[in-house]
Tab-separated table of C-alpha atoms (C1' of nucleotides) in Angstrom:
chain	number	residue	atom	x	y	z
A	1308	MET	CA	0.018	0.074	-0.006
A	1309	ARG	CA	0.975	3.547	-0.567
A	1310	TYR	CA	-0.010	6.026	2.270
A	1311	ASP	CA	0.181	4.486	5.698
A	1312	LYS	CA	-3.041	2.974	6.953
A	1313	ALA	CA	-3.988	5.649	9.235
A	1314	HIS	CA	-3.644	8.404	6.684
A	1315	LYS	CA	-7.110	8.116	5.212
A	1316	ASP	CA	-8.783	7.593	8.494
A	1317	ILE	CA	-7.288	10.962	9.669
A	1318	THR	CA	-8.635	12.685	6.616
A	1319	ARG	CA	-11.987	11.090	7.082
A	1320	GLN	CA	-12.052	12.161	10.679
A	1321	ARG	CA	-11.056	15.754	9.570
A	1322	ILE	CA	-13.978	16.025	7.264
A	1323	ILE	CA	-16.388	14.784	9.920
A	1324	GLU	CA	-15.112	17.509	12.193
A	1325	VAL	CA	-15.266	20.435	9.907
A	1326	ALA	CA	-18.714	19.210	8.572
A	1327	SER	CA	-20.083	18.934	12.057
A	1328	GLN	CA	-19.283	22.634	12.623
A	1329	ARG	CA	-20.426	23.835	9.258
A	1330	PHE	CA	-23.736	21.999	9.654
A	1331	ARG	CA	-24.245	23.452	13.080
A	1332	ARG	CA	-23.356	26.866	11.868
A	1333	ASP	CA	-25.344	27.005	8.502
A	1334	GLY	CA	-27.784	24.253	8.888
A	1335	ILE	CA	-27.538	20.952	6.890
A	1336	ALA	CA	-29.531	21.988	3.852
A	1337	ALA	CA	-27.649	25.342	3.434
A	1338	ALA	CA	-24.104	23.725	3.819
A	1339	GLY	CA	-22.649	22.492	0.638
A	1340	LEU	CA	-20.153	19.618	0.291
A	1341	ALA	CA	-17.740	21.842	-1.647
A	1342	GLY	CA	-17.458	24.130	1.279
A	1343	VAL	CA	-17.120	21.184	3.736
A	1344	MET	CA	-14.288	19.889	1.735
A	1345	ALA	CA	-12.646	23.045	1.321
A	1346	ASP	CA	-12.675	23.517	5.101
A	1347	ALA	CA	-10.936	20.214	5.340
A	1348	GLY	CA	-8.355	21.508	2.856
A	1349	LEU	CA	-9.514	19.327	0.046
A	1350	THR	CA	-11.347	19.449	-3.194
A	1351	HIS	CA	-14.961	18.393	-3.496
A	1352	GLY	CA	-14.308	15.325	-5.856
A	1353	GLY	CA	-12.694	13.240	-3.073
A	1354	PHE	CA	-15.666	13.269	-1.049
A	1355	TYR	CA	-17.095	10.045	-2.290
A	1356	ALA	CA	-13.880	8.081	-1.452
A	1357	HIS	CA	-14.801	8.644	2.202
A	1358	PHE	CA	-18.696	8.607	2.378
A	1359	ASP	CA	-21.529	7.137	0.338
A	1360	SER	CA	-23.636	10.314	0.469
A	1361	LYS	CA	-24.181	13.558	2.137
A	1362	GLU	CA	-26.801	11.851	4.263
A	1363	ALA	CA	-24.019	9.426	5.489
A	1364	LEU	CA	-21.866	12.323	6.386
A	1365	VAL	CA	-24.781	13.874	8.286
A	1366	ARG	CA	-25.034	10.696	10.371
A	1367	GLU	CA	-21.388	10.715	11.097
A	1368	THR	CA	-21.356	14.282	12.044
A	1369	LEU	CA	-24.277	13.789	14.530
A	1370	THR	CA	-22.316	11.050	16.316
A	1371	GLU	CA	-19.145	13.261	16.425
A	1372	ALA	CA	-21.047	16.449	17.577
A	1373	PHE	CA	-23.140	14.718	20.190
A	1374	GLY	CA	-20.127	12.573	21.378
A	1375	ARG	CA	-18.329	15.830	22.159
A	1376	THR	CA	-21.245	17.586	23.839
A	1377	ASN	CA	-21.984	14.456	25.885
A	1378	GLN	CA	-18.434	14.135	27.072
A	1379	GLU	CA	-18.387	17.936	27.902
A	1380	PHE	CA	-21.647	17.548	29.825
A	1381	ALA	CA	-20.323	14.550	31.834
A	1382	GLN	CA	-17.113	16.281	32.699
A	1383	ARG	CA	-18.810	19.619	33.925
A	1384	ALA	CA	-21.324	17.757	35.939
A	1385	GLU	CA	-18.524	15.888	37.688
A	1386	GLU	CA	-16.142	18.765	38.359
A	1387	HIS	CA	-18.620	20.992	39.952
A	1388	GLU	CA	-20.797	20.131	42.959
A	1389	GLY	CA	-24.460	20.661	42.140
A	1390	GLY	CA	-23.070	19.706	38.799
A	1391	LEU	CA	-26.410	19.633	36.892
A	1392	GLU	CA	-26.886	23.370	37.664
A	1393	ALA	CA	-23.480	24.041	36.233
A	1394	VAL	CA	-24.330	22.232	33.100
A	1395	ILE	CA	-27.563	24.125	32.670
A	1396	ARG	CA	-25.979	27.434	33.317
A	1397	HIS	CA	-23.311	26.799	30.628
A	1398	TYR	CA	-25.829	25.412	28.211
A	1399	LEU	CA	-27.715	28.797	28.642
A	1400	SER	CA	-24.706	31.074	28.586
A	1401	PRO	CA	-23.845	33.900	26.183
A	1402	SER	CA	-20.809	31.869	25.080
A	1403	HIS	CA	-22.799	28.768	23.998
A	1404	ARG	CA	-25.412	30.962	22.461
A	1405	GLY	CA	-22.636	32.753	20.422
A	1406	ARG	CA	-20.911	29.490	19.117
A	1407	SER	CA	-23.439	27.285	17.536
A	1408	ASP	CA	-20.811	25.687	15.334
A	1409	LYS	CA	-19.093	24.223	18.391
A	1410	GLY	CA	-22.305	23.834	20.483
A	1411	CYS	CA	-25.188	21.634	20.969
A	1412	ALA	CA	-26.203	19.837	17.663
A	1413	ALA	CA	-29.734	19.245	18.870
A	1414	ALA	CA	-30.406	22.996	19.471
A	1415	VAL	CA	-29.524	23.692	15.892
A	1416	LEU	CA	-30.567	20.679	13.884
A	1417	ALA	CA	-33.640	19.279	15.670
A	1418	PRO	CA	-36.321	20.621	13.376
A	1419	GLU	CA	-34.245	19.828	10.310
A	1420	ILE	CA	-33.369	16.204	11.445
A	1421	ALA	CA	-37.174	15.719	11.892
A	1422	ARG	CA	-37.423	15.961	8.106
A	1423	HIS	CA	-34.534	13.623	7.383
A	1424	PRO	CA	-34.674	9.846	6.643
A	1425	ASN	CA	-35.539	7.549	9.453
A	1426	ALA	CA	-31.961	6.167	9.644
A	1427	THR	CA	-30.726	9.681	10.381
A	1428	ARG	CA	-33.441	10.313	13.015
A	1429	ARG	CA	-32.454	7.121	14.709
A	1430	VAL	CA	-28.768	8.122	14.938
A	1431	PHE	CA	-29.964	11.598	16.184
A	1432	ASN	CA	-31.962	9.932	19.033
A	1433	ALA	CA	-29.415	7.403	19.741
A	1434	GLN	CA	-26.910	10.136	20.535
A	1435	LEU	CA	-29.497	12.268	22.292
A	1436	ASP	CA	-30.453	9.515	24.748
A	1437	PRO	CA	-27.233	9.470	26.779
A	1438	LEU	CA	-27.482	13.309	27.136
A	1439	ILE	CA	-31.002	13.027	28.603
A	1440	GLY	CA	-29.699	10.120	30.652
A	1441	LEU	CA	-26.899	12.285	32.017
A	1442	ILE	CA	-29.513	14.899	33.164
A	1443	GLU	CA	-31.682	12.187	34.796
A	1444	ALA	CA	-28.625	10.879	36.689
A	1445	HIS	CA	-28.082	14.089	38.321
A	1446	LEU	CA	-31.794	14.675	39.389
A	1447	PRO	CA	-32.963	14.389	43.031
A	1448	GLU	CA	-34.709	11.203	44.240
A	1449	GLY	CA	-38.072	10.264	42.713
A	1450	PRO	CA	-39.952	7.604	40.822
A	1451	GLU	CA	-37.934	6.332	37.836
A	1452	ASP	CA	-40.665	7.366	35.322
A	1453	ALA	CA	-40.875	10.802	36.880
A	1454	ARG	CA	-37.161	11.321	36.598
A	1455	ARG	CA	-36.797	10.273	33.161
A	1456	SER	CA	-39.869	12.607	32.189
A	1457	ALA	CA	-38.121	15.371	34.264
A	1458	ALA	CA	-34.930	15.001	32.207
A	1459	ILE	CA	-36.841	15.279	28.952
A	1460	GLY	CA	-38.662	18.341	30.220
A	1461	ILE	CA	-35.419	19.978	31.359
A	1462	PHE	CA	-33.647	19.397	28.255
A	1463	SER	CA	-36.638	20.691	26.304
A	1464	VAL	CA	-36.397	24.026	28.168
A	1465	MET	CA	-32.701	24.243	27.743
A	1466	MET	CA	-32.874	23.614	23.929
A	1467	GLY	CA	-35.938	25.816	23.399
A	1468	ALA	CA	-34.668	28.824	25.369
A	1469	LEU	CA	-31.271	28.575	23.591
A	1470	GLN	CA	-32.953	28.673	20.219
A	1471	LEU	CA	-35.120	31.617	21.264
A	1472	ALA	CA	-32.130	33.525	22.545
A	1473	ARG	CA	-30.279	32.920	19.272
A	1474	ALA	CA	-33.281	34.158	17.320
A	1475	GLN	CA	-33.534	37.297	19.315
A	1476	PRO	CA	-31.281	40.092	18.000
A	1477	ASP	CA	-31.590	42.460	20.969
A	1478	PRO	CA	-28.854	41.419	23.335
A	1479	LEU	CA	-30.763	42.477	26.347
A	1480	LEU	CA	-33.894	40.584	25.587
A	1481	SER	CA	-31.649	37.623	24.423
A	1482	ASP	CA	-29.818	37.544	27.778
A	1483	ARG	CA	-33.172	37.598	29.555
A	1484	ILE	CA	-34.319	34.461	27.616
A	1485	LEU	CA	-31.168	32.676	28.837
A	1486	GLU	CA	-31.967	33.737	32.419
A	1487	SER	CA	-35.595	32.685	32.223
A	1488	GLY	CA	-34.456	29.300	30.700
A	1489	ILE	CA	-32.044	28.786	33.543
A	1490	ALA	CA	-34.727	29.581	36.073
A	1491	ALA	CA	-37.339	27.242	34.540
A	1492	ALA	CA	-34.879	24.439	34.183
A	1493	LEU	CA	-33.784	24.755	37.881
A	1494	ILE	CA	-37.406	24.708	39.053
A	1495	LEU	CA	-37.916	21.491	37.104
A	1496	VAL	CA	-34.839	20.096	38.542
A	1497	HIS	CA	-36.296	20.428	42.022
A	1498	HIS	CA	-39.995	19.764	41.309
A	1499	ALA	CA	-40.310	17.529	38.336
A	1500	PRO	CA	-38.789	14.270	39.592
A	1501	LYS	CA	-41.649	14.052	42.237
A	1502	VAL	CA	-44.574	14.378	39.530
A	1503	VAL	CA	-45.793	11.141	38.129
A	1504	LEU	CA	-47.338	11.190	34.693
A	1505	ASP	CA	-51.077	10.808	34.048
A	1506	HIS	CA	-50.783	7.863	31.720
A	1507	ASN	CA	-47.899	5.324	31.446
A	1508	PRO	CA	-45.910	4.476	28.197
B	312	MET	CA	-57.286	49.651	-14.541
B	313	ARG	CA	-57.930	46.095	-15.743
B	314	TYR	CA	-58.534	43.566	-12.998
B	315	ASP	CA	-60.544	44.924	-10.048
B	316	LYS	CA	-58.417	46.383	-7.405
B	317	ALA	CA	-58.707	43.393	-4.897
B	318	HIS	CA	-57.666	40.791	-7.535
B	319	LYS	CA	-53.928	41.231	-7.017
B	320	ASP	CA	-54.127	41.477	-3.170
B	321	ILE	CA	-56.070	38.087	-3.161
B	322	THR	CA	-53.343	36.464	-5.257
B	323	ARG	CA	-50.680	37.902	-3.155
B	324	GLN	CA	-52.391	36.712	0.059
B	325	ARG	CA	-52.759	33.228	-1.500
B	326	ILE	CA	-49.018	33.116	-2.133
B	327	ILE	CA	-48.313	34.035	1.457
B	328	GLU	CA	-50.579	31.421	2.706
B	329	VAL	CA	-49.153	28.526	0.600
B	330	ALA	CA	-45.521	29.769	1.264
B	331	SER	CA	-46.141	29.798	5.145
B	332	GLN	CA	-47.115	26.217	4.938
B	333	ARG	CA	-44.300	25.136	2.571
B	334	PHE	CA	-41.709	26.939	4.808
B	335	ARG	CA	-43.079	25.183	7.819
B	336	ARG	CA	-43.155	21.789	6.209
B	337	ASP	CA	-39.825	21.857	4.377
B	338	GLY	CA	-37.840	24.619	6.076
B	339	ILE	CA	-37.137	27.909	4.429
B	340	ALA	CA	-33.777	26.997	2.774
B	341	ALA	CA	-35.287	23.834	1.327
B	342	ALA	CA	-38.412	25.335	-0.014
B	343	GLY	CA	-38.091	26.788	-3.528
B	344	LEU	CA	-40.097	29.847	-4.946
B	345	ALA	CA	-41.132	27.708	-8.010
B	346	GLY	CA	-42.810	25.157	-5.614
B	347	VAL	CA	-44.511	27.942	-3.723
B	348	MET	CA	-45.835	29.674	-6.816
B	349	ALA	CA	-47.072	26.203	-8.250
B	350	ASP	CA	-48.803	25.623	-4.927
B	351	ALA	CA	-50.662	28.971	-5.428
B	352	GLY	CA	-51.574	27.854	-8.966
B	353	LEU	CA	-49.168	30.297	-10.697
B	354	THR	CA	-45.757	30.165	-12.655
B	355	HIS	CA	-42.679	31.276	-10.848
B	356	GLY	CA	-42.013	34.368	-13.094
B	357	GLY	CA	-44.752	36.348	-11.490
B	358	PHE	CA	-43.288	36.209	-8.131
B	359	TYR	CA	-41.400	39.562	-8.181
B	360	ALA	CA	-44.679	41.440	-9.157
B	361	HIS	CA	-45.688	40.671	-5.465
B	362	PHE	CA	-42.561	40.510	-3.548
B	363	ASP	CA	-38.928	42.225	-3.643
B	364	SER	CA	-37.263	38.905	-2.722
B	365	LYS	CA	-37.649	35.621	-1.062
B	366	GLU	CA	-36.571	37.157	2.156
B	367	ALA	CA	-39.460	39.790	1.906
B	368	LEU	CA	-41.796	36.810	1.500
B	369	VAL	CA	-40.355	35.086	4.534
B	370	ARG	CA	-41.182	38.091	6.775
B	371	GLU	CA	-44.706	38.064	5.349
B	372	THR	CA	-45.207	34.421	6.091
B	373	LEU	CA	-43.958	34.864	9.656
B	374	THR	CA	-46.615	37.502	10.306
B	375	GLU	CA	-49.245	35.284	8.574
B	376	ALA	CA	-48.220	32.105	10.383
B	377	PHE	CA	-47.827	33.547	13.800
B	378	GLY	CA	-51.017	35.555	13.315
B	379	ARG	CA	-52.940	32.441	12.920
B	380	THR	CA	-51.295	30.604	15.774
B	381	ASN	CA	-51.733	33.551	18.219
B	382	GLN	CA	-55.390	33.817	17.263
B	383	GLU	CA	-55.963	30.017	17.724
B	384	PHE	CA	-54.088	30.229	21.038
B	385	ALA	CA	-56.167	33.054	22.396
B	386	GLN	CA	-59.326	31.339	21.263
B	387	ARG	CA	-58.507	28.213	22.837
B	388	ALA	CA	-57.434	29.767	26.155
B	389	GLU	CA	-60.771	31.596	26.224
B	390	GLU	CA	-63.018	28.724	25.420
B	391	HIS	CA	-61.776	26.380	28.093
B	392	GLU	CA	-61.512	27.026	31.796
B	393	GLY	CA	-57.989	26.780	32.920
B	394	GLY	CA	-57.348	27.784	29.354
B	395	LEU	CA	-53.627	27.691	29.434
B	396	GLU	CA	-53.550	24.004	30.314
B	397	ALA	CA	-55.764	23.431	27.188
B	398	VAL	CA	-53.318	25.522	25.014
B	399	ILE	CA	-50.344	23.411	26.309
B	400	ARG	CA	-52.108	20.153	25.732
B	401	HIS	CA	-53.075	21.028	22.171
B	402	TYR	CA	-49.506	22.385	21.388
B	403	LEU	CA	-48.065	18.997	22.630
B	404	SER	CA	-50.626	16.843	21.070
B	405	PRO	CA	-50.000	14.097	18.348
B	406	SER	CA	-52.026	16.171	15.776
B	407	HIS	CA	-49.830	19.297	16.080
B	408	ARG	CA	-46.967	17.136	15.963
B	409	GLY	CA	-48.001	15.614	12.785
B	410	ARG	CA	-48.987	18.748	11.056
B	411	SER	CA	-45.992	21.071	11.156
B	412	ASP	CA	-47.167	22.958	7.941
B	413	LYS	CA	-50.272	24.212	9.835
B	414	GLY	CA	-48.582	24.467	13.220
B	415	CYS	CA	-46.341	26.827	15.340
B	416	ALA	CA	-43.847	28.428	13.058
B	417	ALA	CA	-41.322	29.043	15.989
B	418	ALA	CA	-41.085	25.221	16.488
B	419	VAL	CA	-40.035	24.641	12.980
B	420	LEU	CA	-38.061	27.857	12.133
B	421	ALA	CA	-36.530	29.143	15.184
B	422	PRO	CA	-32.890	27.786	14.383
B	423	GLU	CA	-33.134	28.799	10.887
B	424	ILE	CA	-34.446	32.266	11.627
B	425	ALA	CA	-31.544	32.889	13.823
B	426	ARG	CA	-29.340	32.800	10.795
B	427	HIS	CA	-31.566	35.241	8.874
B	428	PRO	CA	-30.975	38.974	8.385
B	429	ASN	CA	-31.817	41.117	11.504
B	430	ALA	CA	-34.917	42.504	9.738
B	431	THR	CA	-36.290	38.992	9.476
B	432	ARG	CA	-35.386	38.128	13.074
B	433	ARG	CA	-37.073	41.394	14.347
B	434	VAL	CA	-40.261	40.299	12.637
B	435	PHE	CA	-40.050	36.756	14.165
B	436	ASN	CA	-39.729	38.262	17.604
B	437	ALA	CA	-42.339	40.880	17.122
B	438	GLN	CA	-44.842	37.989	16.269
B	439	LEU	CA	-43.527	35.707	18.991
B	440	ASP	CA	-43.982	38.426	21.693
B	441	PRO	CA	-47.819	38.372	21.844
B	442	LEU	CA	-47.867	34.591	21.991
B	443	ILE	CA	-45.474	34.718	25.125
B	444	GLY	CA	-47.755	37.422	26.448
B	445	LEU	CA	-50.777	35.350	26.008
B	446	ILE	CA	-49.277	32.602	28.164
B	447	GLU	CA	-48.095	35.257	30.598
B	448	ALA	CA	-51.677	36.576	30.840
B	449	HIS	CA	-53.086	33.232	31.940
B	450	LEU	CA	-50.564	32.551	34.598
B	451	PRO	CA	-51.266	32.606	38.392
B	452	GLU	CA	-50.489	35.638	40.482
B	453	GLY	CA	-46.911	36.593	41.022
B	454	PRO	CA	-44.292	39.404	40.545
B	455	GLU	CA	-44.476	40.791	36.850
B	456	ASP	CA	-40.849	39.911	36.252
B	457	ALA	CA	-41.334	36.329	37.388
B	458	ARG	CA	-44.443	35.981	35.341
B	459	ARG	CA	-42.881	37.138	32.169
B	460	SER	CA	-39.839	34.887	32.801
B	461	ALA	CA	-42.173	31.948	33.557
B	462	ALA	CA	-44.052	32.497	30.247
B	463	ILE	CA	-40.709	32.407	28.362
B	464	GLY	CA	-39.729	29.228	30.139
B	465	ILE	CA	-43.096	27.590	29.588
B	466	PHE	CA	-42.885	28.431	25.853
B	467	SER	CA	-39.419	27.096	25.540
B	468	VAL	CA	-40.450	23.730	27.053
B	469	MET	CA	-43.206	23.541	24.630
B	470	MET	CA	-41.211	24.373	21.636
B	471	GLY	CA	-38.275	22.076	22.686
B	472	ALA	CA	-40.452	19.190	23.399
B	473	LEU	CA	-42.406	19.507	20.181
B	474	GLN	CA	-39.204	19.472	18.340
B	475	LEU	CA	-37.845	16.497	20.122
B	476	ALA	CA	-41.215	14.569	19.507
B	477	ARG	CA	-41.048	15.343	15.812
B	478	ALA	CA	-37.442	14.118	15.678
B	479	GLN	CA	-38.179	10.868	17.324
B	480	PRO	CA	-39.183	8.146	14.743
B	481	ASP	CA	-40.575	5.660	17.321
B	482	PRO	CA	-44.240	6.608	18.069
B	483	LEU	CA	-44.211	5.433	21.544
B	484	LEU	CA	-41.123	7.379	22.609
B	485	SER	CA	-42.412	10.441	20.718
B	486	ASP	CA	-45.663	10.310	22.581
B	487	ARG	CA	-43.713	10.105	25.865
B	488	ILE	CA	-41.760	13.199	24.949
B	489	LEU	CA	-45.072	14.987	24.403
B	490	GLU	CA	-46.373	13.842	27.832
B	491	SER	CA	-43.090	14.887	29.519
B	492	GLY	CA	-43.344	18.295	28.027
B	493	ILE	CA	-46.978	18.730	29.100
B	494	ALA	CA	-45.996	17.686	32.656
B	495	ALA	CA	-42.915	20.077	32.664
B	496	ALA	CA	-44.954	22.927	31.316
B	497	LEU	CA	-47.646	22.424	33.868
B	498	ILE	CA	-45.148	22.412	36.782
B	499	LEU	CA	-43.792	25.556	35.499
B	500	VAL	CA	-47.229	27.080	35.225
B	501	HIS	CA	-47.709	26.473	38.966
B	502	HIS	CA	-44.289	27.247	40.421
B	503	ALA	CA	-42.456	29.520	38.102
B	504	PRO	CA	-44.551	32.709	38.527
B	505	LYS	CA	-43.390	32.730	42.117
B	506	VAL	CA	-39.661	32.590	41.311
B	507	VAL	CA	-37.786	35.941	41.009
B	508	LEU	CA	-34.634	35.954	38.776
B	509	ASP	CA	-31.086	36.418	40.246
B	510	HIS	CA	-30.248	39.627	38.322
B	511	ASN	CA	-32.559	42.078	36.647
B	512	PRO	CA	-32.754	42.954	32.987
C	751	DT	C1'	21.941	3.581	-0.732
C	752	DG	C1'	19.458	4.410	-5.315
C	753	DT	C1'	15.969	3.447	-8.573
C	754	DA	C1'	11.569	1.548	-10.621
C	755	DC	C1'	7.111	0.360	-9.613
C	756	DA	C1'	2.348	-0.295	-7.933
C	757	DT	C1'	-0.969	1.700	-5.064
C	758	DC	C1'	-4.605	4.749	-4.155
C	759	DA	C1'	-5.716	9.433	-1.747
C	760	DG	C1'	-6.903	13.270	-3.889
C	761	DT	C1'	-7.761	16.310	-8.346
C	762	DG	C1'	-10.701	18.814	-11.268
C	763	DA	C1'	-13.890	18.731	-15.185
C	764	DA	C1'	-18.277	17.313	-16.153
C	765	DC	C1'	-23.407	15.458	-15.367
C	766	DG	C1'	-28.187	17.090	-14.832
C	767	DC	C1'	-30.792	19.914	-11.830
C	768	DG	C1'	-32.979	23.483	-9.136
C	769	DC	C1'	-32.068	27.735	-7.115
C	770	DG	C1'	-33.379	33.141	-6.934
C	771	DT	C1'	-33.796	36.698	-10.046
C	772	DT	C1'	-34.791	39.213	-14.595
C	773	DC	C1'	-37.460	40.600	-18.455
C	774	DA	C1'	-39.774	40.781	-23.078
C	775	DC	C1'	-44.303	39.132	-23.933
C	776	DT	C1'	-49.258	37.663	-23.849
C	777	DG	C1'	-53.852	37.688	-23.144
C	778	DA	C1'	-57.877	38.270	-20.042
C	779	DT	C1'	-60.188	42.056	-18.274
C	780	DG	C1'	-62.914	46.750	-17.040
C	781	DT	C1'	-63.749	50.944	-19.250
C	782	DA	C1'	-64.872	54.332	-23.025
C	783	DC	C1'	-67.081	55.017	-27.080
D	1099	DT	C1'	-75.662	46.507	-26.452
D	1100	DG	C1'	-71.428	45.866	-29.152
D	1101	DT	C1'	-66.686	46.906	-30.322
D	1102	DA	C1'	-61.883	48.946	-29.775
D	1103	DC	C1'	-58.664	49.986	-26.535
D	1104	DA	C1'	-55.354	50.476	-22.483
D	1105	DT	C1'	-53.896	48.133	-18.638
D	1106	DC	C1'	-51.270	45.017	-16.041
D	1107	DA	C1'	-51.399	40.166	-13.704
D	1108	DG	C1'	-49.387	36.494	-15.055
D	1109	DT	C1'	-46.239	33.580	-18.402
D	1110	DG	C1'	-42.166	31.217	-19.629
D	1111	DA	C1'	-37.380	31.523	-21.439
D	1112	DA	C1'	-33.304	32.946	-19.912
D	1113	DC	C1'	-29.370	34.480	-16.530
D	1114	DG	C1'	-25.408	32.818	-13.638
D	1115	DC	C1'	-24.676	30.060	-9.918
D	1116	DG	C1'	-24.117	26.234	-6.617
D	1117	DC	C1'	-25.918	21.777	-5.601
D	1118	DG	C1'	-24.855	16.355	-4.967
D	1119	DT	C1'	-22.795	12.990	-7.529
D	1120	DT	C1'	-19.570	10.507	-11.062
D	1121	DC	C1'	-15.290	9.590	-13.285
D	1122	DA	C1'	-10.884	9.595	-15.864
D	1123	DC	C1'	-6.752	11.210	-14.166
D	1124	DT	C1'	-2.398	12.545	-11.561
D	1125	DG	C1'	0.996	12.385	-8.529
D	1126	DA	C1'	2.945	11.714	-3.756
D	1127	DT	C1'	4.198	7.687	-1.382
D	1128	DG	C1'	5.980	3.095	1.014
D	1129	DT	C1'	7.941	-1.175	-0.740
D	1130	DA	C1'	10.860	-4.265	-3.609
D	1131	DC	C1'	14.801	-4.808	-5.995
DNA sequence: TGTACATCAGTGAACGCGCGTTCACTGATGTAC
DNA sequence: TGTACATCAGTGAACGCGCGTTCACTGATGTAC
């Protein structure tokens, strides 16, 4: 063989990394493969030596982006005492609001992923699951169903508030949305794990 | 003049209506003007007799879509006692989940609008404001700041949970997300209006 | 140690297609005679 | 009431461009002699 075995894998990984940023910055539909390849320092023709299709790349980028987010979440939750609050405050911070390309993929891509093929939607949910699980793990005591449900509710506020903050061009109003999101998430952390759902799954 | 004065206005309104549905169904970037015009029973060439640009149409569709949502919200809140709960339950119902083209524009377009020009983002927020105000108006007693903040938090859960439910291809898991969103929103309705934020806007 | 070779990661032109936008035109219409 | 006309909403071809995808190729590389 010509190049050493790792060479192509490294390139492939580089494409996935830059793509995961471009997709989060511009949206998947609005991001072109030529731009992604240029970001990786390559020309567009080589793309199909690494991936079957743009959709296949999308699935890889979801795994990559969530992998990083989940790891960062876990680390932050461990380092601080009352770790979940630290995670929530960072998620709804001006710096996360300002860097969607390095931030939570769900907050940028959820509505778009809902329109993608089932295979892609399954990858999205498979990656989202541990993130919700991580929230759940840091919740106060309560029935298992209630805690899982609470974690879903908490992540929903986080994601929703981040999106609204990003859509709001007035910095003061945007800050206020972040603060409201934090307040709501913290209320849910304390109250939601005790509340049992009306009907069971 | 040739056609009676109302004729063109009616056509224009028809374009806005079908566009607001297409944008909510496919996303703005993925929806083409030719498709919009075809939905309106026209050919694409006539578009610029009605609007300056696609972006101008986007702004019109936001006003149109939110106008309907806001009106529907207000009506539902009035008709039922404990109206806010009825609004939340409908927002997070399987039927709203399944019909994004007729549903809440914010839940489909928020991340995409965040990438649009400021003029468009301002229209989005101007239309979103009364919707949040409507939630606020139906909240229990509490300090004004806390109630506003609570309304933002409640809408964030609603929007976030709806998006997660739409991204989840497994119907049972998707239903569960809706239920979790309802539970979280109702907890916030009862507790959030009492909680004052750490720092003021 | 130096050269010839086989490999294959990456190049860049080309495919058909749909995009937003422009524009010369057509033809259905309400009005004026 | 019937005809000629002026208006202008809507048509459809064309603009340059970027999209995802394909493919014949090039040339840098690790290996064999």
